[in-house]
PDB file of C-alpha atoms in Angstrom:
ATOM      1  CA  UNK A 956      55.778  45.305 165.661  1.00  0.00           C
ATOM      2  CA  UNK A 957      59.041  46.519 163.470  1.00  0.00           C
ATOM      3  CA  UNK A 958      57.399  47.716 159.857  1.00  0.00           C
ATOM      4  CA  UNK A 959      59.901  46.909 157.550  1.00  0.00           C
ATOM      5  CA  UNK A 960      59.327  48.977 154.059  1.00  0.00           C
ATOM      6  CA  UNK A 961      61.110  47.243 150.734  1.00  0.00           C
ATOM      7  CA  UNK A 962      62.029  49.750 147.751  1.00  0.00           C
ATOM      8  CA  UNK A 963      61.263  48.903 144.738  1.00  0.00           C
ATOM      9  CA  UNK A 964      58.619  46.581 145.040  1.00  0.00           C
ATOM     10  CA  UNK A 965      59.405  45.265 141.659  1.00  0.00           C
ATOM     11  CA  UNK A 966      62.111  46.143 138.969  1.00  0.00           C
ATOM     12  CA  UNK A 967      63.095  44.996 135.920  1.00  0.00           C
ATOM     13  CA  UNK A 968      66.441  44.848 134.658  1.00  0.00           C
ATOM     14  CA  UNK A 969      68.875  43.291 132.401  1.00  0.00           C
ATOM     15  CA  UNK A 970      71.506  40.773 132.757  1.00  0.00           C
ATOM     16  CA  UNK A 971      74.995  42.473 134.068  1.00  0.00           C
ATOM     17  CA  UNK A 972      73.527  45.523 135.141  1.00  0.00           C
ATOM     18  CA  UNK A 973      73.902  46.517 138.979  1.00  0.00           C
ATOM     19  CA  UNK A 974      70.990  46.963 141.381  1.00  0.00           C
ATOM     20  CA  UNK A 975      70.321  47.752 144.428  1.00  0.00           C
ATOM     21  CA  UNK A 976      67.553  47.315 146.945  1.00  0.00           C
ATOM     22  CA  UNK A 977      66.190  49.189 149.651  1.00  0.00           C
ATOM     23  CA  UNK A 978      65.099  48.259 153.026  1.00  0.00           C
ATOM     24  CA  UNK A 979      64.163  50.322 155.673  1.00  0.00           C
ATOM     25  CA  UNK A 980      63.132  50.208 159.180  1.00  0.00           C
ATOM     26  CA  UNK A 981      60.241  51.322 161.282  1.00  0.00           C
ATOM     27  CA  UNK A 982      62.639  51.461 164.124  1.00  0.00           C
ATOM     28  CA  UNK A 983      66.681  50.990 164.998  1.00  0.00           C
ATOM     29  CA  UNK A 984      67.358  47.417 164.645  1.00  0.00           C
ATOM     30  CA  UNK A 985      70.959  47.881 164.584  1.00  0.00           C
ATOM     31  CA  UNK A 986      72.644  45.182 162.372  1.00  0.00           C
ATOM     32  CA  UNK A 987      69.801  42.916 162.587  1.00  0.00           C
ATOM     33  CA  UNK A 988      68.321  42.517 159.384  1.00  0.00           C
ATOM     34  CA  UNK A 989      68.752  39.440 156.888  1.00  0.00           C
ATOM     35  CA  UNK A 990      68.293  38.887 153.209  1.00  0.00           C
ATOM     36  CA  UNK A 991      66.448  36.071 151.464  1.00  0.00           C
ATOM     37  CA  UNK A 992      66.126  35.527 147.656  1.00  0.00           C
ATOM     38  CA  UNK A 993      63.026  32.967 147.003  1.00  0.00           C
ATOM     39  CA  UNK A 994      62.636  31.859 143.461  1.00  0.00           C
ATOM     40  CA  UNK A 995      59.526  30.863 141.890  1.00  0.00           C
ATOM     41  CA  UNK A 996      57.736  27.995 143.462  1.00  0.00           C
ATOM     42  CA  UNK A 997      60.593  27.969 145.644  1.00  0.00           C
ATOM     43  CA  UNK A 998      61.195  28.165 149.585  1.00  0.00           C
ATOM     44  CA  UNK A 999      63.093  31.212 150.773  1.00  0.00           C
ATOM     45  CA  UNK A1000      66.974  31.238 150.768  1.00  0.00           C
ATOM     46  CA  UNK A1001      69.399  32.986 153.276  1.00  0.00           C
ATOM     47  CA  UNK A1002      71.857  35.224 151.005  1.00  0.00           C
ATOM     48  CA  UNK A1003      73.251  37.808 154.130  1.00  0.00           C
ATOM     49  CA  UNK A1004      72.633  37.711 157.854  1.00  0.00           C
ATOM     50  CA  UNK A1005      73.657  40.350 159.874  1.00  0.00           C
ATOM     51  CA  UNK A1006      73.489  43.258 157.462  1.00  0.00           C
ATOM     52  CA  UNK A1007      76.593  42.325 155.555  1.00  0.00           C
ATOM     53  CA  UNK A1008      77.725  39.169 155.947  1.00  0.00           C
ATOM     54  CA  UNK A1009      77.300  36.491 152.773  1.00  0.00           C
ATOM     55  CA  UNK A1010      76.430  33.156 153.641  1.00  0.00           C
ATOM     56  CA  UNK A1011      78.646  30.351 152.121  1.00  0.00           C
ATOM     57  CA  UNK A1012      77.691  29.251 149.041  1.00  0.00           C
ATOM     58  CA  UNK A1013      76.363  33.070 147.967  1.00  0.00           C
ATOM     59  CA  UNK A1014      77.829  34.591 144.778  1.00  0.00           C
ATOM     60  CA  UNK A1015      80.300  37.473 145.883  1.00  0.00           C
ATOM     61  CA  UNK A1016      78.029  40.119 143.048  1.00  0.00           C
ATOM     62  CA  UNK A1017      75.522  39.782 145.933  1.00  0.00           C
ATOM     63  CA  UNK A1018      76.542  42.377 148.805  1.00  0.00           C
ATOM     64  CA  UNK A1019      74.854  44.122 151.989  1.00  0.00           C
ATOM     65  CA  UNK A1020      75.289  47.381 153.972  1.00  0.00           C
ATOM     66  CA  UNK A1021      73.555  49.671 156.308  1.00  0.00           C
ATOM     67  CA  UNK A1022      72.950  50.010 159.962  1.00  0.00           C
ATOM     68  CA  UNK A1023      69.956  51.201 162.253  1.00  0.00           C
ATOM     69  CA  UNK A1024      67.348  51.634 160.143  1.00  0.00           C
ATOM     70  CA  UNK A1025      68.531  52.150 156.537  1.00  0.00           C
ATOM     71  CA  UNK A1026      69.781  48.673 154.514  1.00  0.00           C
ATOM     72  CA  UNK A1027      70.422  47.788 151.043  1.00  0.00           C
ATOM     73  CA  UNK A1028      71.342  44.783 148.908  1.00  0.00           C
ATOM     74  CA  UNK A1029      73.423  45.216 146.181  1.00  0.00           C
ATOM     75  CA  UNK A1030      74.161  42.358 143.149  1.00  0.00           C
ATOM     76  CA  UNK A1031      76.587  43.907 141.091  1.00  0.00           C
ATOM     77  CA  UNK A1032      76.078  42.279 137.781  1.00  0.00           C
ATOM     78  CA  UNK A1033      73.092  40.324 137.323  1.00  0.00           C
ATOM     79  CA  UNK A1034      73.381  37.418 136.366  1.00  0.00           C
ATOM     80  CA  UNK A1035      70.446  34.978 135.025  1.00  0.00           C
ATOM     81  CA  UNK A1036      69.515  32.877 137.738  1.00  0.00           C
ATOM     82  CA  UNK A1037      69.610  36.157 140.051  1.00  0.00           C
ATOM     83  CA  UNK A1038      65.734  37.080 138.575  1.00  0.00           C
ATOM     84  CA  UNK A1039      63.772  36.076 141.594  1.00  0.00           C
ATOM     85  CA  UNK A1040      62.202  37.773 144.758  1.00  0.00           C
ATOM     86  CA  UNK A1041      64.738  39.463 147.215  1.00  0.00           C
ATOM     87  CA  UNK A1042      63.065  40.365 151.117  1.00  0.00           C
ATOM     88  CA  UNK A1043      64.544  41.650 153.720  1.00  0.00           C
ATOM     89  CA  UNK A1044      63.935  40.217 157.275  1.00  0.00           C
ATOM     90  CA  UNK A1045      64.592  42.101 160.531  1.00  0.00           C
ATOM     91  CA  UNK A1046      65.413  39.476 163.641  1.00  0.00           C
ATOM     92  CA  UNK A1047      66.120  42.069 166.178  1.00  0.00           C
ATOM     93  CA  UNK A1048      62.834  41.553 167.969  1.00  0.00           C
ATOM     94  CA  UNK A1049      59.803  39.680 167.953  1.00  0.00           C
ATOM     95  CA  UNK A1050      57.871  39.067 166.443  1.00  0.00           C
ATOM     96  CA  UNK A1051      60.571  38.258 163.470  1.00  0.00           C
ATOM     97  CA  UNK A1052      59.064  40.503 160.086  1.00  0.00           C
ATOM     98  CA  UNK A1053      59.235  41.250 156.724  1.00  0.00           C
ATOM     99  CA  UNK A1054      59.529  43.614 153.807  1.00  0.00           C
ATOM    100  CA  UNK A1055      56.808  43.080 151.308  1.00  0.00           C
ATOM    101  CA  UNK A1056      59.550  42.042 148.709  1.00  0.00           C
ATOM    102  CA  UNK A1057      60.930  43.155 145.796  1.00  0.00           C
ATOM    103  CA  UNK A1058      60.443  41.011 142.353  1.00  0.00           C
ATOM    104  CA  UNK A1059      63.313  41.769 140.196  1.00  0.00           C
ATOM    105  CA  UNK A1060      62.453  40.490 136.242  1.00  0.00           C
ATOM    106  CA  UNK A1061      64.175  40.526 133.002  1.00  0.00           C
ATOM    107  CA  UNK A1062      64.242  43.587 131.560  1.00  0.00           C
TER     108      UNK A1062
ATOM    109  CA  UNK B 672      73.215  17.575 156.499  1.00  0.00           C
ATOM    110  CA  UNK B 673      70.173  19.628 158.060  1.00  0.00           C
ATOM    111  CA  UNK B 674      67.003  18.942 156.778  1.00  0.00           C
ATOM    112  CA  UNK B 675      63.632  19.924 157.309  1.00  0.00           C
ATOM    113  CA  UNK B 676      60.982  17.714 155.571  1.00  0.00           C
ATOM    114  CA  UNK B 677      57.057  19.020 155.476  1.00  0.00           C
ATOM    115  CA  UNK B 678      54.044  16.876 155.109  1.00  0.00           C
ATOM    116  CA  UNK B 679      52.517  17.022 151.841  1.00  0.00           C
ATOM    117  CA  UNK B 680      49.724  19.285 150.348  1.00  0.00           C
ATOM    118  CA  UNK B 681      46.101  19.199 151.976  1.00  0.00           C
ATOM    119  CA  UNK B 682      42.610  20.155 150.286  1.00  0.00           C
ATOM    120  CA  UNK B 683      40.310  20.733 153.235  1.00  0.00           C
ATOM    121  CA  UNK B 684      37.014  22.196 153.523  1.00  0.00           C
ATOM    122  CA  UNK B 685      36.254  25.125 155.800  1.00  0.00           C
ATOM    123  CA  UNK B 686      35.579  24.410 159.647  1.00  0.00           C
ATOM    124  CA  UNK B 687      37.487  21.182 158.912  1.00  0.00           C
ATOM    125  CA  UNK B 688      40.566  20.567 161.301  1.00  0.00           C
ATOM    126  CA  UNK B 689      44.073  20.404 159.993  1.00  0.00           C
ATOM    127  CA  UNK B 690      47.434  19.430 161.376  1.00  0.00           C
ATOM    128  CA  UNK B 691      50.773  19.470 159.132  1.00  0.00           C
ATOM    129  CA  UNK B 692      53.928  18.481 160.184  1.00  0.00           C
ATOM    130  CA  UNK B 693      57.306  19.586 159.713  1.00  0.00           C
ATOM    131  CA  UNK B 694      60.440  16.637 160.333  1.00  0.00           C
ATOM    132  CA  UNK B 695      63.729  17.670 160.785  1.00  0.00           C
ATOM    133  CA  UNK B 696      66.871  15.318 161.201  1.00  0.00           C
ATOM    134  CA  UNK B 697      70.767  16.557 160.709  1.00  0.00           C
ATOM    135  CA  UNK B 698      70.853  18.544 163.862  1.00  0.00           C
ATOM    136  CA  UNK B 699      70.483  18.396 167.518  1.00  0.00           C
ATOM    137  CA  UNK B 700      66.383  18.900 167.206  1.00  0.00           C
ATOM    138  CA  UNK B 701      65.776  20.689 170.997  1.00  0.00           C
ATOM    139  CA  UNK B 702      68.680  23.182 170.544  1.00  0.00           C
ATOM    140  CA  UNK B 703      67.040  24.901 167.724  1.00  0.00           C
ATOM    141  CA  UNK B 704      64.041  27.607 167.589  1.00  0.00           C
ATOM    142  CA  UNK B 705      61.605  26.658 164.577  1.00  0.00           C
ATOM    143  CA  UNK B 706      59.246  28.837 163.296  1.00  0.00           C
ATOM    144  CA  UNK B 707      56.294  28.817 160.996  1.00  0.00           C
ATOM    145  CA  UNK B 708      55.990  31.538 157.976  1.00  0.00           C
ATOM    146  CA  UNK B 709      52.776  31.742 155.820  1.00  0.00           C
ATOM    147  CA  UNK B 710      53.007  33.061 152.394  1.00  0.00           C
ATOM    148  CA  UNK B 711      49.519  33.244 150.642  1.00  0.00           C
ATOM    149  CA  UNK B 712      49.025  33.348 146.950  1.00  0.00           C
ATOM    150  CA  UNK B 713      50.870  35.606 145.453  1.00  0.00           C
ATOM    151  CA  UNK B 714      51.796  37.277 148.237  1.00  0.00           C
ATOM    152  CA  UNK B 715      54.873  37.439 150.899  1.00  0.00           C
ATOM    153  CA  UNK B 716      56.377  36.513 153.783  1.00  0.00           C
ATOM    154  CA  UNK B 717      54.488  36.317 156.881  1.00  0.00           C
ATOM    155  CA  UNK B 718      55.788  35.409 160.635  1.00  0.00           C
ATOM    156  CA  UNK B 719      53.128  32.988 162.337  1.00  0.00           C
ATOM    157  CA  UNK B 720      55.195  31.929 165.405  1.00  0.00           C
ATOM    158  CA  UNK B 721      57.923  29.996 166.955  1.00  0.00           C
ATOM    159  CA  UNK B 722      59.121  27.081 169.486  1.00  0.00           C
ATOM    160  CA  UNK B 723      61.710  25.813 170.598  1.00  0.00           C
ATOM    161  CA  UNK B 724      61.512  21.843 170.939  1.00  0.00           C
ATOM    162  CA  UNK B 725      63.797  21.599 174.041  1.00  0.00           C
ATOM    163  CA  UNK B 726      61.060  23.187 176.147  1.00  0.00           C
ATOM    164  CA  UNK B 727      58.599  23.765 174.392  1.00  0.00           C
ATOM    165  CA  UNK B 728      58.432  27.359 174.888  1.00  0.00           C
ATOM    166  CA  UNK B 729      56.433  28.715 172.231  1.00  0.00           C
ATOM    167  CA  UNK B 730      55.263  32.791 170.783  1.00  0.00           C
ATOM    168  CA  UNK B 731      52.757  33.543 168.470  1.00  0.00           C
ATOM    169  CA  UNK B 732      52.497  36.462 165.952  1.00  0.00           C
ATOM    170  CA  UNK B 733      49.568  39.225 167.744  1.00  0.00           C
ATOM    171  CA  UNK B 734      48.013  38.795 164.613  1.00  0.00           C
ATOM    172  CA  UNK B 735      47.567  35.310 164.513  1.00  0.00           C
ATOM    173  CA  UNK B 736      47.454  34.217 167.943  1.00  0.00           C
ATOM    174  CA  UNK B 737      44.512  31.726 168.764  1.00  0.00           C
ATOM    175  CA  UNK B 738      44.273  30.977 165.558  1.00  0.00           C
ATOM    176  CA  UNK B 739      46.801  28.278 164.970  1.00  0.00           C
ATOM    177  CA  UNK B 740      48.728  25.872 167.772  1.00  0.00           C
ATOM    178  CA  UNK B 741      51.903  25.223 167.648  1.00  0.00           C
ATOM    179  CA  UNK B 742      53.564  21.780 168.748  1.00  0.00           C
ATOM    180  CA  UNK B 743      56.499  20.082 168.867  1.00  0.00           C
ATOM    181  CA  UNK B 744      57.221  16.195 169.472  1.00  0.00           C
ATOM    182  CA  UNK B 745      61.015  15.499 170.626  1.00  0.00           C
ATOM    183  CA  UNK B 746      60.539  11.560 170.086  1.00  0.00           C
ATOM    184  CA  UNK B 747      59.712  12.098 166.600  1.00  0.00           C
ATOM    185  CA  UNK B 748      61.732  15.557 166.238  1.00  0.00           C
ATOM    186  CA  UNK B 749      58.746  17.135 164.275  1.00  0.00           C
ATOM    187  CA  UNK B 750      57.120  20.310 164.709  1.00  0.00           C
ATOM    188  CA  UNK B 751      53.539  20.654 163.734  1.00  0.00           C
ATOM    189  CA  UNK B 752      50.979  23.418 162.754  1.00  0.00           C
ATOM    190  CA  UNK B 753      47.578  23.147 163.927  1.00  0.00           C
ATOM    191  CA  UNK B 754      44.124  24.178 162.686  1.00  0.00           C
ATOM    192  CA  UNK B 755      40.921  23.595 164.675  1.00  0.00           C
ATOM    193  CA  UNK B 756      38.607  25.196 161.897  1.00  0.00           C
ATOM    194  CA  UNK B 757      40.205  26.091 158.922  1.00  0.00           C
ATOM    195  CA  UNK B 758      38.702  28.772 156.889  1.00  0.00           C
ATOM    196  CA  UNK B 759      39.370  30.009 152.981  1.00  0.00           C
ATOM    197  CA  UNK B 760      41.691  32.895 154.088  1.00  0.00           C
ATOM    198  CA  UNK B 761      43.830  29.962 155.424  1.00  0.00           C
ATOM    199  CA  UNK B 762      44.643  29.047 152.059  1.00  0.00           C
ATOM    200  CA  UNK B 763      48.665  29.255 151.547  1.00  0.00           C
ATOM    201  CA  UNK B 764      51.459  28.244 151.468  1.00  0.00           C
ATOM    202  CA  UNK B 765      53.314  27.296 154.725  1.00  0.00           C
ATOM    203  CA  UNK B 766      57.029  26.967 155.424  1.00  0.00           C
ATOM    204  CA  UNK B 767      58.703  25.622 158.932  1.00  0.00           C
ATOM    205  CA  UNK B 768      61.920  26.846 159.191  1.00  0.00           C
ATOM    206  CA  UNK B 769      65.152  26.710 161.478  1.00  0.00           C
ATOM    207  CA  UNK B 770      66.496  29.564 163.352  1.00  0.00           C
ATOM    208  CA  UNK B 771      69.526  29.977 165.780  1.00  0.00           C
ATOM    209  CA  UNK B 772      68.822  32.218 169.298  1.00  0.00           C
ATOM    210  CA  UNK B 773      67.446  35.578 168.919  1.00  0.00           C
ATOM    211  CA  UNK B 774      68.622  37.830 166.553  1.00  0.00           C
ATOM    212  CA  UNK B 775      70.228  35.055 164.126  1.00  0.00           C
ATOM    213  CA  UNK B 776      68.405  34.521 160.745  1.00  0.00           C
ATOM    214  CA  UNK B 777      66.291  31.618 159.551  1.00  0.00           C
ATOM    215  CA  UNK B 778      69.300  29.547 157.835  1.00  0.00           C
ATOM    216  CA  UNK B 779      66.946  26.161 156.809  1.00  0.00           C
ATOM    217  CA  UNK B 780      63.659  25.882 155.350  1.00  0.00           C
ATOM    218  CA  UNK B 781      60.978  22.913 154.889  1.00  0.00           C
ATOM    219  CA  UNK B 782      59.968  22.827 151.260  1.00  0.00           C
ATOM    220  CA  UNK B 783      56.777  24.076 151.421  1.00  0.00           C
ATOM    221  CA  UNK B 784      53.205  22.648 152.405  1.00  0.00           C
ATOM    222  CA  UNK B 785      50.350  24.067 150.347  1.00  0.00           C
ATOM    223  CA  UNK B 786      47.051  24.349 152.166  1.00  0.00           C
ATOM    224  CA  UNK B 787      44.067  24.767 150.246  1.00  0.00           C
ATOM    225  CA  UNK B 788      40.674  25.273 152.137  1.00  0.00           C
ATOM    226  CA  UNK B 789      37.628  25.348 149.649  1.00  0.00           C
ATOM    227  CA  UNK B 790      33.879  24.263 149.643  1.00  0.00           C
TER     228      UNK B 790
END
């Protein structure tokens, strides 16, 4: 299986301040790799697909990049309802995994 | 509009049987791959397995094969998760959720069915 390894797992910040995620790979799964944010008590919600691209609806402070096995998501000026969970997903194989998560609170 | 509806929450005993469901209407149901993801308390994301209704065709996560069955009915357009003796590390959260071919992203998710298994 394709280990995916979140960094942070949790970080606190305040609102308007940028952050960025880590994600990283076990393996090469080129452009494969997804974001979800999942609020509290919440199911999952797609916010990029592909690496990079938003899905409609997202907020354009939310952005992806990366390639291989290195990924990050970027929000570039938090906003209040951003404080959630954020995980990366790779879907370049099977079976489909996850990064642990990152929490991201109010600072 | 696509829309995945799960059965409600269950309070089972362990060794007891289980089967929830997962409904889904808005959407051609046999053209899409649904999959099952377990998120226990406090914890995250987990990948149980797949299927895709039109033929059934079906994978399981190595960790978790023969431990669950997954179904699908194409007259009722449900997908269902299936116990045959539940046990307290079955407690969770579980999510069905729609996904495109491989490599696309889960893009819809069921709201949630919370399993509890207790004595």
């Amino acid at each position: 299986d394709i280990q995916m390894t979140q960094s942070p797992s949790s970080l606190s910040a305040s609102v308007g301040d940028r952050v960025t995620i880590t994600c990283r790979a076990s393996q090469s799964i080129s452009n494969y790799l997804n974001w979800y944010q999942q609020k509290v008590g919440k199911a999952p919600n797609l916010l990029i697909c592909g690496a990079c691209s938003l899905q409609t609806g997202v907020p354009s402070r939310f952005s992806g990049s990366g390639s291989g096995t290195d990924f990050t998501l970027t929000i570039s000026s938090l906003q209040p309802e951003d404080f959630a969970t954020y995980y990366c997903q790779q879907s370049y194989s099977n079976p489909v995994t996850f990064g642990q998560g990152t929490r991201l609170d109010i600072k | 509009e696509v829309q995945l509806v799960q059965s409600g929450a269950e309070v089972k005993k362990p060794g007891e049987s289980l089967k929830i469901s997962c409904e889904v209407s808005g959407y051609d149901f046999a053209k899409f791959w649904i999959a099952w993801v377990r998120q226990m308390p406090g914890k995250g994301l987990e990948w149980m397995g797949i299927i895709y209704p039109g033929n059934s065709d079906t994978r399981y996560s190595p960790s978790l094969q023969g431990q669950v069955t997954i179904s699908a009915d194409k007259s009722t357009s449900a997908v269902y998760l299936h116990w045959s003796s539940l046990k307290a590390s079955d407690t969770a959260i579980y999510y069905c959720a729609r996904r495109g071919g491989t490599g696309s992203p889960i893009d819809y998710w069921g709201q949630g069915t919370l399993v509890t298994v207790s004595s």
